[in-house]
């Protein structure tokens, strides 16, 4: 089973950005921001890198992906 977790919302709130503001900075819609924050959409590597640049952090700090064994 794949597990995705992201901290995009935490970073966005810490920087006092709305989803619309972050979307504008990243070149995507606010709906895309919501989908990513709710783990309903995985961003491309290019978009993930853009978020990392916006927040002056690494992609690994924003997004994690783990494989868990099925029981």
C-alpha positions as semicolon CSV with decimal commas, in nm:
position;residue;x (nm);y (nm);z (nm)
1;X;0,000;0,000;0,000
2;X;0,131;0,345;-0,090
3;X;0,103;0,622;0,165
4;X;0,135;0,985;0,063
5;X;0,167;1,265;0,311
6;X;0,235;1,626;0,251
7;X;0,293;1,932;0,463
8;X;0,194;2,186;0,201
9;X;-0,096;2,322;0,407
10;X;0,129;2,360;0,714
11;X;0,382;2,560;0,514
12;X;0,109;2,767;0,346
13;X;-0,056;2,858;0,677
14;X;0,280;2,937;0,838
15;X;0,348;3,185;0,556
16;X;-0,008;3,325;0,591
17;X;-0,096;3,245;0,231
18;X;-0,443;3,156;0,109
19;X;-0,482;2,865;-0,132
20;X;-0,552;3,120;-0,407
21;X;-0,234;3,314;-0,327
22;X;-0,021;2,999;-0,325
23;X;-0,183;2,886;-0,648
24;X;-0,099;3,219;-0,810
25;X;0,264;3,193;-0,700
26;X;0,288;2,836;-0,828
27;X;0,090;2,891;-1,146
28;X;-0,200;2,659;-1,059
29;X;-0,558;2,703;-0,943
30;X;-0,667;2,721;-0,581
31;X;-0,862;2,400;-0,647
32;X;-0,535;2,227;-0,732
33;X;-0,389;2,348;-0,402
34;X;-0,690;2,204;-0,215
35;X;-0,659;1,871;-0,396
36;X;-0,288;1,843;-0,317
37;X;-0,339;1,940;0,048
38;X;-0,610;1,672;0,083
39;X;-0,386;1,409;-0,082
40;X;-0,633;1,372;-0,368
41;X;-0,378;1,480;-0,629
42;X;-0,004;1,429;-0,647
43;X;0,187;1,719;-0,797
44;X;0,442;1,671;-1,073
45;X;0,807;1,689;-0,978
46;X;0,822;2,029;-1,146
47;X;0,532;2,162;-0,937
48;X;0,672;2,008;-0,618
49;X;1,003;2,183;-0,691
50;X;0,816;2,509;-0,742
51;X;0,652;2,472;-0,399
52;X;0,992;2,396;-0,245
53;X;1,132;2,714;-0,400
54;X;0,836;2,921;-0,278
55;X;0,883;2,797;0,079
56;X;1,264;2,787;0,062
57;X;1,273;2,422;0,162
58;X;1,323;2,080;0,004
59;X;1,074;1,864;-0,178
60;X;1,136;1,596;0,085
61;X;1,029;1,838;0,358
62;X;0,700;1,903;0,179
63;X;0,611;1,558;0,048
64;X;0,670;1,202;0,163
65;X;0,588;0,874;-0,004
66;X;0,618;0,541;0,174
67;X;0,538;0,186;0,077
68;X;0,371;-0,017;0,347
69;X;0,331;-0,391;0,339
70;X;-0,025;-0,513;0,316
71;X;-0,135;-0,720;0,614
